[in-house]
Amino acid sequence: MLTVVKVKRARRGFTIIELVVTLALFGVLLGLGVPAFTIFIQNTQIRNAAETVMTGIVQAKSEAIRRNTPVRFQFVTTLTSSCALSQSSGSWIVSMDDPAGLCDVAPSETTAPRTYRKQSSADGYPKVTVAATSSSSIVFNGIGRIVGTGITQIDFTHNAMTCEHLDTTNGTARCLRILISTGGAPKLCDPKVTATTDSRHCS
């Protein structure tokens, strides 16, 4: 009769030294990755803000041409009934009338301010600082030209830091800018690009 002998093998686990080394390596990798990820998030929010504003400006111009009537793009402090025009807010409205004090009104073609679209800065880019130059609004006429003096430049930065300060500190963070031509055409560009032959150059 055969007897089966079971040999118990000792289970080998991690030693304390191995655990400490593993945790230390994990901490180093995490420390290296967090700054890069933070910059990536900042860049994404800045780009979201710039592209969203570009969309609003283009829509205002398109609606003006389509309807052959003046249509406005304007930055506002909030989207509440206490809103006012602002050159330093990321919230905006595309409408036919001045939306000051009427930013909470639902989009309508008949009810003032006859809003087509509105956007809150809290949606998608809450930490992006927006600064408009010359004015807080742009009014397009029926052929898509700017009426009077409108916004000429819009800068997008993060955490109220200037583009130069971001570039000097982090080296890779990118602020963006929108330039509005006299003909009403918006251009998205990178203020750090210096080569005039580069399509991203602000010129």
mmCIF file with all atom_site columns, N, CA and C in Angstrom, residues 47-115:
data_model
loop_
_atom_site.group_PDB
_atom_site.id
_atom_site.type_symbol
_atom_site.label_atom_id
_atom_site.label_alt_id
_atom_site.label_comp_id
_atom_site.label_asym_id
_atom_site.label_entity_id
_atom_site.label_seq_id
_atom_site.pdbx_PDB_ins_code
_atom_site.Cartn_x
_atom_site.Cartn_y
_atom_site.Cartn_z
_atom_site.occupancy
_atom_site.B_iso_or_equiv
_atom_site.pdbx_formal_charge
_atom_site.auth_seq_id
_atom_site.auth_comp_id
_atom_site.auth_asym_id
_atom_site.auth_atom_id
_atom_site.pdbx_PDB_model_num
ATOM 1   N N  . ARG A 1 47  ? -7.422  75.709 -22.493 1.00 0.00 ? 47  ARG A N  1
ATOM 2   C CA . ARG A 1 47  ? -7.857  75.438 -23.868 1.00 0.00 ? 47  ARG A CA 1
ATOM 3   C C  . ARG A 1 47  ? -9.374  75.344 -23.955 1.00 0.00 ? 47  ARG A C  1
ATOM 4   N N  . ASN A 1 48  ? -10.002 74.676 -22.972 1.00 0.00 ? 48  ASN A N  1
ATOM 5   C CA . ASN A 1 48  ? -11.469 74.588 -22.959 1.00 0.00 ? 48  ASN A CA 1
ATOM 6   C C  . ASN A 1 48  ? -12.101 75.972 -22.945 1.00 0.00 ? 48  ASN A C  1
ATOM 7   N N  . ALA A 1 49  ? -11.562 76.846 -22.089 1.00 0.00 ? 49  ALA A N  1
ATOM 8   C CA . ALA A 1 49  ? -12.096 78.207 -21.982 1.00 0.00 ? 49  ALA A CA 1
ATOM 9   C C  . ALA A 1 49  ? -11.947 78.957 -23.307 1.00 0.00 ? 49  ALA A C  1
ATOM 10  N N  . ALA A 1 50  ? -10.754 78.900 -23.895 1.00 0.00 ? 50  ALA A N  1
ATOM 11  C CA . ALA A 1 50  ? -10.497 79.628 -25.139 1.00 0.00 ? 50  ALA A CA 1
ATOM 12  C C  . ALA A 1 50  ? -11.360 79.116 -26.283 1.00 0.00 ? 50  ALA A C  1
ATOM 13  N N  . GLU A 1 51  ? -11.474 77.803 -26.406 1.00 0.00 ? 51  GLU A N  1
ATOM 14  C CA . GLU A 1 51  ? -12.264 77.240 -27.501 1.00 0.00 ? 51  GLU A CA 1
ATOM 15  C C  . GLU A 1 51  ? -13.753 77.510 -27.318 1.00 0.00 ? 51  GLU A C  1
ATOM 16  N N  . THR A 1 52  ? -14.217 77.512 -26.062 1.00 0.00 ? 52  THR A N  1
ATOM 17  C CA . THR A 1 52  ? -15.623 77.803 -25.798 1.00 0.00 ? 52  THR A CA 1
ATOM 18  C C  . THR A 1 52  ? -15.950 79.251 -26.143 1.00 0.00 ? 52  THR A C  1
ATOM 19  N N  . VAL A 1 53  ? -15.068 80.169 -25.765 1.00 0.00 ? 53  VAL A N  1
ATOM 20  C CA . VAL A 1 53  ? -15.276 81.579 -26.094 1.00 0.00 ? 53  VAL A CA 1
ATOM 21  C C  . VAL A 1 53  ? -15.224 81.788 -27.608 1.00 0.00 ? 53  VAL A C  1
ATOM 22  N N  . MET A 1 54  ? -14.296 81.122 -28.282 1.00 0.00 ? 54  MET A N  1
ATOM 23  C CA . MET A 1 54  ? -14.216 81.192 -29.743 1.00 0.00 ? 54  MET A CA 1
ATOM 24  C C  . MET A 1 54  ? -15.538 80.779 -30.366 1.00 0.00 ? 54  MET A C  1
ATOM 25  N N  . THR A 1 55  ? -16.108 79.699 -29.844 1.00 0.00 ? 55  THR A N  1
ATOM 26  C CA . THR A 1 55  ? -17.389 79.208 -30.356 1.00 0.00 ? 55  THR A CA 1
ATOM 27  C C  . THR A 1 55  ? -18.480 80.265 -30.196 1.00 0.00 ? 55  THR A C  1
ATOM 28  N N  . GLY A 1 56  ? -18.494 80.930 -29.034 1.00 0.00 ? 56  GLY A N  1
ATOM 29  C CA . GLY A 1 56  ? -19.484 81.963 -28.786 1.00 0.00 ? 56  GLY A CA 1
ATOM 30  C C  . GLY A 1 56  ? -19.345 83.139 -29.740 1.00 0.00 ? 56  GLY A C  1
ATOM 31  N N  . ILE A 1 57  ? -18.120 83.575 -29.978 1.00 0.00 ? 57  ILE A N  1
ATOM 32  C CA . ILE A 1 57  ? -17.882 84.705 -30.883 1.00 0.00 ? 57  ILE A CA 1
ATOM 33  C C  . ILE A 1 57  ? -18.307 84.360 -32.307 1.00 0.00 ? 57  ILE A C  1
ATOM 34  N N  . VAL A 1 58  ? -17.916 83.170 -32.748 1.00 0.00 ? 58  VAL A N  1
ATOM 35  C CA . VAL A 1 58  ? -18.278 82.728 -34.102 1.00 0.00 ? 58  VAL A CA 1
ATOM 36  C C  . VAL A 1 58  ? -19.796 82.624 -34.245 1.00 0.00 ? 58  VAL A C  1
ATOM 37  N N  . GLN A 1 59  ? -20.456 82.127 -33.198 1.00 0.00 ? 59  GLN A N  1
ATOM 38  C CA . GLN A 1 59  ? -21.911 82.021 -33.266 1.00 0.00 ? 59  GLN A CA 1
ATOM 39  C C  . GLN A 1 59  ? -22.567 83.396 -33.348 1.00 0.00 ? 59  GLN A C  1
ATOM 40  N N  . ALA A 1 60  ? -22.059 84.351 -32.565 1.00 0.00 ? 60  ALA A N  1
ATOM 41  C CA . ALA A 1 60  ? -22.618 85.707 -32.606 1.00 0.00 ? 60  ALA A CA 1
ATOM 42  C C  . ALA A 1 60  ? -22.496 86.297 -34.011 1.00 0.00 ? 60  ALA A C  1
ATOM 43  N N  . LYS A 1 61  ? -21.344 86.129 -34.617 1.00 0.00 ? 61  LYS A N  1
ATOM 44  C CA . LYS A 1 61  ? -21.138 86.646 -35.973 1.00 0.00 ? 61  LYS A CA 1
ATOM 45  C C  . LYS A 1 61  ? -22.045 85.934 -36.972 1.00 0.00 ? 61  LYS A C  1
ATOM 46  N N  . SER A 1 62  ? -22.160 84.628 -36.841 1.00 0.00 ? 62  SER A N  1
ATOM 47  C CA . SER A 1 62  ? -22.996 83.842 -37.763 1.00 0.00 ? 62  SER A CA 1
ATOM 48  C C  . SER A 1 62  ? -24.464 84.228 -37.651 1.00 0.00 ? 62  SER A C  1
ATOM 49  N N  . GLU A 1 63  ? -24.936 84.411 -36.409 1.00 0.00 ? 63  GLU A N  1
ATOM 50  C CA . GLU A 1 63  ? -26.329 84.795 -36.202 1.00 0.00 ? 63  GLU A CA 1
ATOM 51  C C  . GLU A 1 63  ? -26.608 86.187 -36.770 1.00 0.00 ? 63  GLU A C  1
ATOM 52  N N  . ALA A 1 64  ? -25.651 87.090 -36.633 1.00 0.00 ? 64  ALA A N  1
ATOM 53  C CA . ALA A 1 64  ? -25.820 88.443 -37.178 1.00 0.00 ? 64  ALA A CA 1
ATOM 54  C C  . ALA A 1 64  ? -25.966 88.401 -38.692 1.00 0.00 ? 64  ALA A C  1
ATOM 55  N N  . ILE A 1 65  ? -25.136 87.593 -39.336 1.00 0.00 ? 65  ILE A N  1
ATOM 56  C CA . ILE A 1 65  ? -25.192 87.477 -40.794 1.00 0.00 ? 65  ILE A CA 1
ATOM 57  C C  . ILE A 1 65  ? -26.476 86.770 -41.226 1.00 0.00 ? 65  ILE A C  1
ATOM 58  N N  . ARG A 1 66  ? -26.818 85.698 -40.525 1.00 0.00 ? 66  ARG A N  1
ATOM 59  C CA . ARG A 1 66  ? -28.006 84.921 -40.892 1.00 0.00 ? 66  ARG A CA 1
ATOM 60  C C  . ARG A 1 66  ? -29.285 85.728 -40.761 1.00 0.00 ? 66  ARG A C  1
ATOM 61  N N  . ARG A 1 67  ? -29.345 86.569 -39.726 1.00 0.00 ? 67  ARG A N  1
ATOM 62  C CA . ARG A 1 67  ? -30.556 87.341 -39.469 1.00 0.00 ? 67  ARG A CA 1
ATOM 63  C C  . ARG A 1 67  ? -30.485 88.759 -40.029 1.00 0.00 ? 67  ARG A C  1
ATOM 64  N N  . ASN A 1 68  ? -29.298 89.131 -40.527 1.00 0.00 ? 68  ASN A N  1
ATOM 65  C CA . ASN A 1 68  ? -29.081 90.482 -41.055 1.00 0.00 ? 68  ASN A CA 1
ATOM 66  C C  . ASN A 1 68  ? -29.485 91.539 -40.030 1.00 0.00 ? 68  ASN A C  1
ATOM 67  N N  . THR A 1 69  ? -29.026 91.315 -38.789 1.00 0.00 ? 69  THR A N  1
ATOM 68  C CA . THR A 1 69  ? -29.330 92.250 -37.701 1.00 0.00 ? 69  THR A CA 1
ATOM 69  C C  . THR A 1 69  ? -28.204 92.187 -36.671 1.00 0.00 ? 69  THR A C  1
ATOM 70  N N  . PRO A 1 70  ? -27.958 93.249 -35.930 1.00 0.00 ? 70  PRO A N  1
ATOM 71  C CA . PRO A 1 70  ? -26.871 93.232 -34.943 1.00 0.00 ? 70  PRO A CA 1
ATOM 72  C C  . PRO A 1 70  ? -27.068 92.163 -33.867 1.00 0.00 ? 70  PRO A C  1
ATOM 73  N N  . VAL A 1 71  ? -26.000 91.451 -33.582 1.00 0.00 ? 71  VAL A N  1
ATOM 74  C CA . VAL A 1 71  ? -25.980 90.435 -32.518 1.00 0.00 ? 71  VAL A CA 1
ATOM 75  C C  . VAL A 1 71  ? -24.729 90.661 -31.693 1.00 0.00 ? 71  VAL A C  1
ATOM 76  N N  . ARG A 1 72  ? -24.861 90.500 -30.380 1.00 0.00 ? 72  ARG A N  1
ATOM 77  C CA . ARG A 1 72  ? -23.782 90.823 -29.453 1.00 0.00 ? 72  ARG A CA 1
ATOM 78  C C  . ARG A 1 72  ? -23.174 89.557 -28.827 1.00 0.00 ? 72  ARG A C  1
ATOM 79  N N  . PHE A 1 73  ? -21.862 89.620 -28.598 1.00 0.00 ? 73  PHE A N  1
ATOM 80  C CA . PHE A 1 73  ? -21.172 88.667 -27.721 1.00 0.00 ? 73  PHE A CA 1
ATOM 81  C C  . PHE A 1 73  ? -20.638 89.506 -26.576 1.00 0.00 ? 73  PHE A C  1
ATOM 82  N N  . GLN A 1 74  ? -20.947 89.130 -25.326 1.00 0.00 ? 74  GLN A N  1
ATOM 83  C CA . GLN A 1 74  ? -20.469 89.929 -24.192 1.00 0.00 ? 74  GLN A CA 1
ATOM 84  C C  . GLN A 1 74  ? -20.136 89.052 -22.992 1.00 0.00 ? 74  GLN A C  1
ATOM 85  N N  . PHE A 1 75  ? -19.068 89.459 -22.302 1.00 0.00 ? 75  PHE A N  1
ATOM 86  C CA . PHE A 1 75  ? -18.707 88.807 -21.043 1.00 0.00 ? 75  PHE A CA 1
ATOM 87  C C  . PHE A 1 75  ? -19.550 89.414 -19.931 1.00 0.00 ? 75  PHE A C  1
ATOM 88  N N  . VAL A 1 76  ? -20.026 88.569 -19.015 1.00 0.00 ? 76  VAL A N  1
ATOM 89  C CA . VAL A 1 76  ? -20.843 89.044 -17.897 1.00 0.00 ? 76  VAL A CA 1
ATOM 90  C C  . VAL A 1 76  ? -20.317 88.449 -16.593 1.00 0.00 ? 76  VAL A C  1
ATOM 91  N N  . THR A 1 77  ? -20.605 89.126 -15.500 1.00 0.00 ? 77  THR A N  1
ATOM 92  C CA . THR A 1 77  ? -20.089 88.694 -14.191 1.00 0.00 ? 77  THR A CA 1
ATOM 93  C C  . THR A 1 77  ? -20.659 87.343 -13.768 1.00 0.00 ? 77  THR A C  1
ATOM 94  N N  . THR A 1 78  ? -21.963 87.160 -13.946 1.00 0.00 ? 78  THR A N  1
ATOM 95  C CA . THR A 1 78  ? -22.642 85.909 -13.592 1.00 0.00 ? 78  THR A CA 1
ATOM 96  C C  . THR A 1 78  ? -23.790 85.703 -14.572 1.00 0.00 ? 78  THR A C  1
ATOM 97  N N  . LEU A 1 79  ? -24.477 84.580 -14.415 1.00 0.00 ? 79  LEU A N  1
ATOM 98  C CA . LEU A 1 79  ? -25.667 84.338 -15.234 1.00 0.00 ? 79  LEU A CA 1
ATOM 99  C C  . LEU A 1 79  ? -26.925 84.476 -14.387 1.00 0.00 ? 79  LEU A C  1
ATOM 100 N N  . THR A 1 80  ? -26.900 85.433 -13.470 1.00 0.00 ? 80  THR A N  1
ATOM 101 C CA . THR A 1 80  ? -28.046 85.692 -12.593 1.00 0.00 ? 80  THR A CA 1
ATOM 102 C C  . THR A 1 80  ? -28.671 87.040 -12.955 1.00 0.00 ? 80  THR A C  1
ATOM 103 N N  . SER A 1 81  ? -29.738 87.395 -12.249 1.00 0.00 ? 81  SER A N  1
ATOM 104 C CA . SER A 1 81  ? -30.418 88.660 -12.510 1.00 0.00 ? 81  SER A CA 1
ATOM 105 C C  . SER A 1 81  ? -29.611 89.871 -12.040 1.00 0.00 ? 81  SER A C  1
ATOM 106 N N  . SER A 1 82  ? -28.533 89.628 -11.320 1.00 0.00 ? 82  SER A N  1
ATOM 107 C CA . SER A 1 82  ? -27.699 90.740 -10.848 1.00 0.00 ? 82  SER A CA 1
ATOM 108 C C  . SER A 1 82  ? -26.433 90.897 -11.694 1.00 0.00 ? 82  SER A C  1
ATOM 109 N N  . CYS A 1 83  ? -26.422 90.291 -12.872 1.00 0.00 ? 83  CYS A N  1
ATOM 110 C CA . CYS A 1 83  ? -25.220 90.312 -13.712 1.00 0.00 ? 83  CYS A CA 1
ATOM 111 C C  . CYS A 1 83  ? -24.950 91.701 -14.290 1.00 0.00 ? 83  CYS A C  1
ATOM 112 N N  . ALA A 1 84  ? -23.678 91.909 -14.621 1.00 0.00 ? 84  ALA A N  1
ATOM 113 C CA . ALA A 1 84  ? -23.248 93.143 -15.275 1.00 0.00 ? 84  ALA A CA 1
ATOM 114 C C  . ALA A 1 84  ? -22.181 92.787 -16.297 1.00 0.00 ? 84  ALA A C  1
ATOM 115 N N  . LEU A 1 85  ? -21.947 93.676 -17.247 1.00 0.00 ? 85  LEU A N  1
ATOM 116 C CA . LEU A 1 85  ? -20.890 93.435 -18.221 1.00 0.00 ? 85  LEU A CA 1
ATOM 117 C C  . LEU A 1 85  ? -19.540 93.484 -17.516 1.00 0.00 ? 85  LEU A C  1
ATOM 118 N N  . SER A 1 86  ? -18.598 92.655 -17.983 1.00 0.00 ? 86  SER A N  1
ATOM 119 C CA . SER A 1 86  ? -17.300 92.562 -17.312 1.00 0.00 ? 86  SER A CA 1
ATOM 120 C C  . SER A 1 86  ? -16.210 92.217 -18.311 1.00 0.00 ? 86  SER A C  1
ATOM 121 N N  . GLN A 1 87  ? -15.028 92.780 -18.110 1.00 0.00 ? 87  GLN A N  1
ATOM 122 C CA . GLN A 1 87  ? -13.877 92.444 -18.938 1.00 0.00 ? 87  GLN A CA 1
ATOM 123 C C  . GLN A 1 87  ? -12.999 91.385 -18.290 1.00 0.00 ? 87  GLN A C  1
ATOM 124 N N  . SER A 1 88  ? -13.393 90.908 -17.098 1.00 0.00 ? 88  SER A N  1
ATOM 125 C CA . SER A 1 88  ? -12.556 89.943 -16.374 1.00 0.00 ? 88  SER A CA 1
ATOM 126 C C  . SER A 1 88  ? -13.353 88.743 -15.879 1.00 0.00 ? 88  SER A C  1
ATOM 127 N N  . SER A 1 89  ? -14.329 88.338 -16.655 1.00 0.00 ? 89  SER A N  1
ATOM 128 C CA . SER A 1 89  ? -15.128 87.162 -16.295 1.00 0.00 ? 89  SER A CA 1
ATOM 129 C C  . SER A 1 89  ? -15.197 86.214 -17.473 1.00 0.00 ? 89  SER A C  1
ATOM 130 N N  . GLY A 1 90  ? -15.212 84.926 -17.192 1.00 0.00 ? 90  GLY A N  1
ATOM 131 C CA . GLY A 1 90  ? -15.273 83.928 -18.264 1.00 0.00 ? 90  GLY A CA 1
ATOM 132 C C  . GLY A 1 90  ? -16.686 83.581 -18.688 1.00 0.00 ? 90  GLY A C  1
ATOM 133 N N  . SER A 1 91  ? -17.690 84.067 -17.964 1.00 0.00 ? 91  SER A N  1
ATOM 134 C CA . SER A 1 91  ? -19.082 83.809 -18.345 1.00 0.00 ? 91  SER A CA 1
ATOM 135 C C  . SER A 1 91  ? -19.476 84.749 -19.485 1.00 0.00 ? 91  SER A C  1
ATOM 136 N N  . TRP A 1 92  ? -20.277 84.250 -20.425 1.00 0.00 ? 92  TRP A N  1
ATOM 137 C CA . TRP A 1 92  ? -20.641 85.094 -21.563 1.00 0.00 ? 92  TRP A CA 1
ATOM 138 C C  . TRP A 1 92  ? -22.030 84.783 -22.097 1.00 0.00 ? 92  TRP A C  1
ATOM 139 N N  . ILE A 1 93  ? -22.548 85.719 -22.882 1.00 0.00 ? 93  ILE A N  1
ATOM 140 C CA . ILE A 1 93  ? -23.880 85.591 -23.472 1.00 0.00 ? 93  ILE A CA 1
ATOM 141 C C  . ILE A 1 93  ? -23.849 86.101 -24.915 1.00 0.00 ? 93  ILE A C  1
ATOM 142 N N  . VAL A 1 94  ? -24.536 85.392 -25.792 1.00 0.00 ? 94  VAL A N  1
ATOM 143 C CA . VAL A 1 94  ? -24.756 85.852 -27.162 1.00 0.00 ? 94  VAL A CA 1
ATOM 144 C C  . VAL A 1 94  ? -26.224 86.257 -27.243 1.00 0.00 ? 94  VAL A C  1
ATOM 145 N N  . SER A 1 95  ? -26.469 87.535 -27.518 1.00 0.00 ? 95  SER A N  1
ATOM 146 C CA . SER A 1 95  ? -27.851 88.027 -27.529 1.00 0.00 ? 95  SER A CA 1
ATOM 147 C C  . SER A 1 95  ? -27.987 89.207 -28.483 1.00 0.00 ? 95  SER A C  1
ATOM 148 N N  . MET A 1 96  ? -29.222 89.638 -28.676 1.00 0.00 ? 96  MET A N  1
ATOM 149 C CA . MET A 1 96  ? -29.472 90.799 -29.526 1.00 0.00 ? 96  MET A CA 1
ATOM 150 C C  . MET A 1 96  ? -29.455 92.091 -28.731 1.00 0.00 ? 96  MET A C  1
ATOM 151 N N  . ASP A 1 97  ? -29.767 92.002 -27.423 1.00 0.00 ? 97  ASP A N  1
ATOM 152 C CA . ASP A 1 97  ? -29.828 93.192 -26.575 1.00 0.00 ? 97  ASP A CA 1
ATOM 153 C C  . ASP A 1 97  ? -28.787 93.109 -25.454 1.00 0.00 ? 97  ASP A C  1
ATOM 154 N N  . ASP A 1 98  ? -28.560 94.222 -24.780 1.00 0.00 ? 98  ASP A N  1
ATOM 155 C CA . ASP A 1 98  ? -27.675 94.262 -23.624 1.00 0.00 ? 98  ASP A CA 1
ATOM 156 C C  . ASP A 1 98  ? -28.271 93.368 -22.529 1.00 0.00 ? 98  ASP A C  1
ATOM 157 N N  . PRO A 1 99  ? -27.528 92.360 -22.058 1.00 0.00 ? 99  PRO A N  1
ATOM 158 C CA . PRO A 1 99  ? -28.085 91.416 -21.086 1.00 0.00 ? 99  PRO A CA 1
ATOM 159 C C  . PRO A 1 99  ? -27.942 91.838 -19.629 1.00 0.00 ? 99  PRO A C  1
ATOM 160 N N  . ALA A 1 100 ? -27.341 92.997 -19.359 1.00 0.00 ? 100 ALA A N  1
ATOM 161 C CA . ALA A 1 100 ? -27.105 93.415 -17.975 1.00 0.00 ? 100 ALA A CA 1
ATOM 162 C C  . ALA A 1 100 ? -28.400 93.352 -17.164 1.00 0.00 ? 100 ALA A C  1
ATOM 163 N N  . GLY A 1 101 ? -28.375 92.604 -16.068 1.00 0.00 ? 101 GLY A N  1
ATOM 164 C CA . GLY A 1 101 ? -29.531 92.438 -15.205 1.00 0.00 ? 101 GLY A CA 1
ATOM 165 C C  . GLY A 1 101 ? -30.557 91.438 -15.704 1.00 0.00 ? 101 GLY A C  1
ATOM 166 N N  . LEU A 1 102 ? -30.269 90.818 -16.859 1.00 0.00 ? 102 LEU A N  1
ATOM 167 C CA . LEU A 1 102 ? -31.222 89.868 -17.449 1.00 0.00 ? 102 LEU A CA 1
ATOM 168 C C  . LEU A 1 102 ? -30.565 88.535 -17.824 1.00 0.00 ? 102 LEU A C  1
ATOM 169 N N  . CYS A 1 103 ? -29.432 88.247 -17.221 1.00 0.00 ? 103 CYS A N  1
ATOM 170 C CA . CYS A 1 103 ? -28.666 87.054 -17.604 1.00 0.00 ? 103 CYS A CA 1
ATOM 171 C C  . CYS A 1 103 ? -29.342 85.740 -17.205 1.00 0.00 ? 103 CYS A C  1
ATOM 172 N N  . ASP A 1 104 ? -30.320 85.811 -16.318 1.00 0.00 ? 104 ASP A N  1
ATOM 173 C CA . ASP A 1 104 ? -31.017 84.596 -15.888 1.00 0.00 ? 104 ASP A CA 1
ATOM 174 C C  . ASP A 1 104 ? -32.182 84.236 -16.801 1.00 0.00 ? 104 ASP A C  1
ATOM 175 N N  . VAL A 1 105 ? -32.516 85.102 -17.752 1.00 0.00 ? 105 VAL A N  1
ATOM 176 C CA . VAL A 1 105 ? -33.636 84.841 -18.663 1.00 0.00 ? 105 VAL A CA 1
ATOM 177 C C  . VAL A 1 105 ? -33.256 83.717 -19.630 1.00 0.00 ? 105 VAL A C  1
ATOM 178 N N  . ALA A 1 106 ? -34.161 82.764 -19.801 1.00 0.00 ? 106 ALA A N  1
ATOM 179 C CA . ALA A 1 106 ? -33.905 81.629 -20.686 1.00 0.00 ? 106 ALA A CA 1
ATOM 180 C C  . ALA A 1 106 ? -33.785 82.109 -22.135 1.00 0.00 ? 106 ALA A C  1
ATOM 181 N N  . PRO A 1 107 ? -33.004 81.398 -22.958 1.00 0.00 ? 107 PRO A N  1
ATOM 182 C CA . PRO A 1 107 ? -32.870 81.779 -24.366 1.00 0.00 ? 107 PRO A CA 1
ATOM 183 C C  . PRO A 1 107 ? -34.232 81.931 -25.041 1.00 0.00 ? 107 PRO A C  1
ATOM 184 N N  . SER A 1 108 ? -34.410 83.038 -25.737 1.00 0.00 ? 108 SER A N  1
ATOM 185 C CA . SER A 1 108 ? -35.676 83.332 -26.390 1.00 0.00 ? 108 SER A CA 1
ATOM 186 C C  . SER A 1 108 ? -35.448 84.362 -27.480 1.00 0.00 ? 108 SER A C  1
ATOM 187 N N  . GLU A 1 109 ? -36.189 84.266 -28.576 1.00 0.00 ? 109 GLU A N  1
ATOM 188 C CA . GLU A 1 109 ? -36.055 85.231 -29.666 1.00 0.00 ? 109 GLU A CA 1
ATOM 189 C C  . GLU A 1 109 ? -36.958 86.441 -29.471 1.00 0.00 ? 109 GLU A C  1
ATOM 190 N N  . THR A 1 110 ? -37.814 86.385 -28.460 1.00 0.00 ? 110 THR A N  1
ATOM 191 C CA . THR A 1 110 ? -38.757 87.484 -28.254 1.00 0.00 ? 110 THR A CA 1
ATOM 192 C C  . THR A 1 110 ? -38.603 88.179 -26.902 1.00 0.00 ? 110 THR A C  1
ATOM 193 N N  . THR A 1 111 ? -38.144 87.442 -25.885 1.00 0.00 ? 111 THR A N  1
ATOM 194 C CA . THR A 1 111 ? -38.013 88.018 -24.548 1.00 0.00 ? 111 THR A CA 1
ATOM 195 C C  . THR A 1 111 ? -36.612 88.590 -24.352 1.00 0.00 ? 111 THR A C  1
ATOM 196 N N  . ALA A 1 112 ? -36.548 89.862 -23.938 1.00 0.00 ? 112 ALA A N  1
ATOM 197 C CA . ALA A 1 112 ? -35.243 90.514 -23.709 1.00 0.00 ? 112 ALA A CA 1
ATOM 198 C C  . ALA A 1 112 ? -34.443 89.718 -22.679 1.00 0.00 ? 112 ALA A C  1
ATOM 199 N N  . PRO A 1 113 ? -33.133 89.586 -22.951 1.00 0.00 ? 113 PRO A N  1
ATOM 200 C CA . PRO A 1 113 ? -32.335 90.274 -23.975 1.00 0.00 ? 113 PRO A CA 1
ATOM 201 C C  . PRO A 1 113 ? -32.245 89.519 -25.308 1.00 0.00 ? 113 PRO A C  1
ATOM 202 N N  . ARG A 1 114 ? -33.211 88.661 -25.572 1.00 0.00 ? 114 ARG A N  1
ATOM 203 C CA . ARG A 1 114 ? -33.236 87.857 -26.806 1.00 0.00 ? 114 ARG A CA 1
ATOM 204 C C  . ARG A 1 114 ? -31.930 87.069 -26.964 1.00 0.00 ? 114 ARG A C  1
ATOM 205 N N  . THR A 1 115 ? -31.732 86.176 -25.996 1.00 0.00 ? 115 THR A N  1
ATOM 206 C CA . THR A 1 115 ? -30.493 85.390 -25.893 1.00 0.00 ? 115 THR A CA 1
ATOM 207 C C  . THR A 1 115 ? -30.512 84.188 -26.832 1.00 0.00 ? 115 THR A C  1
#
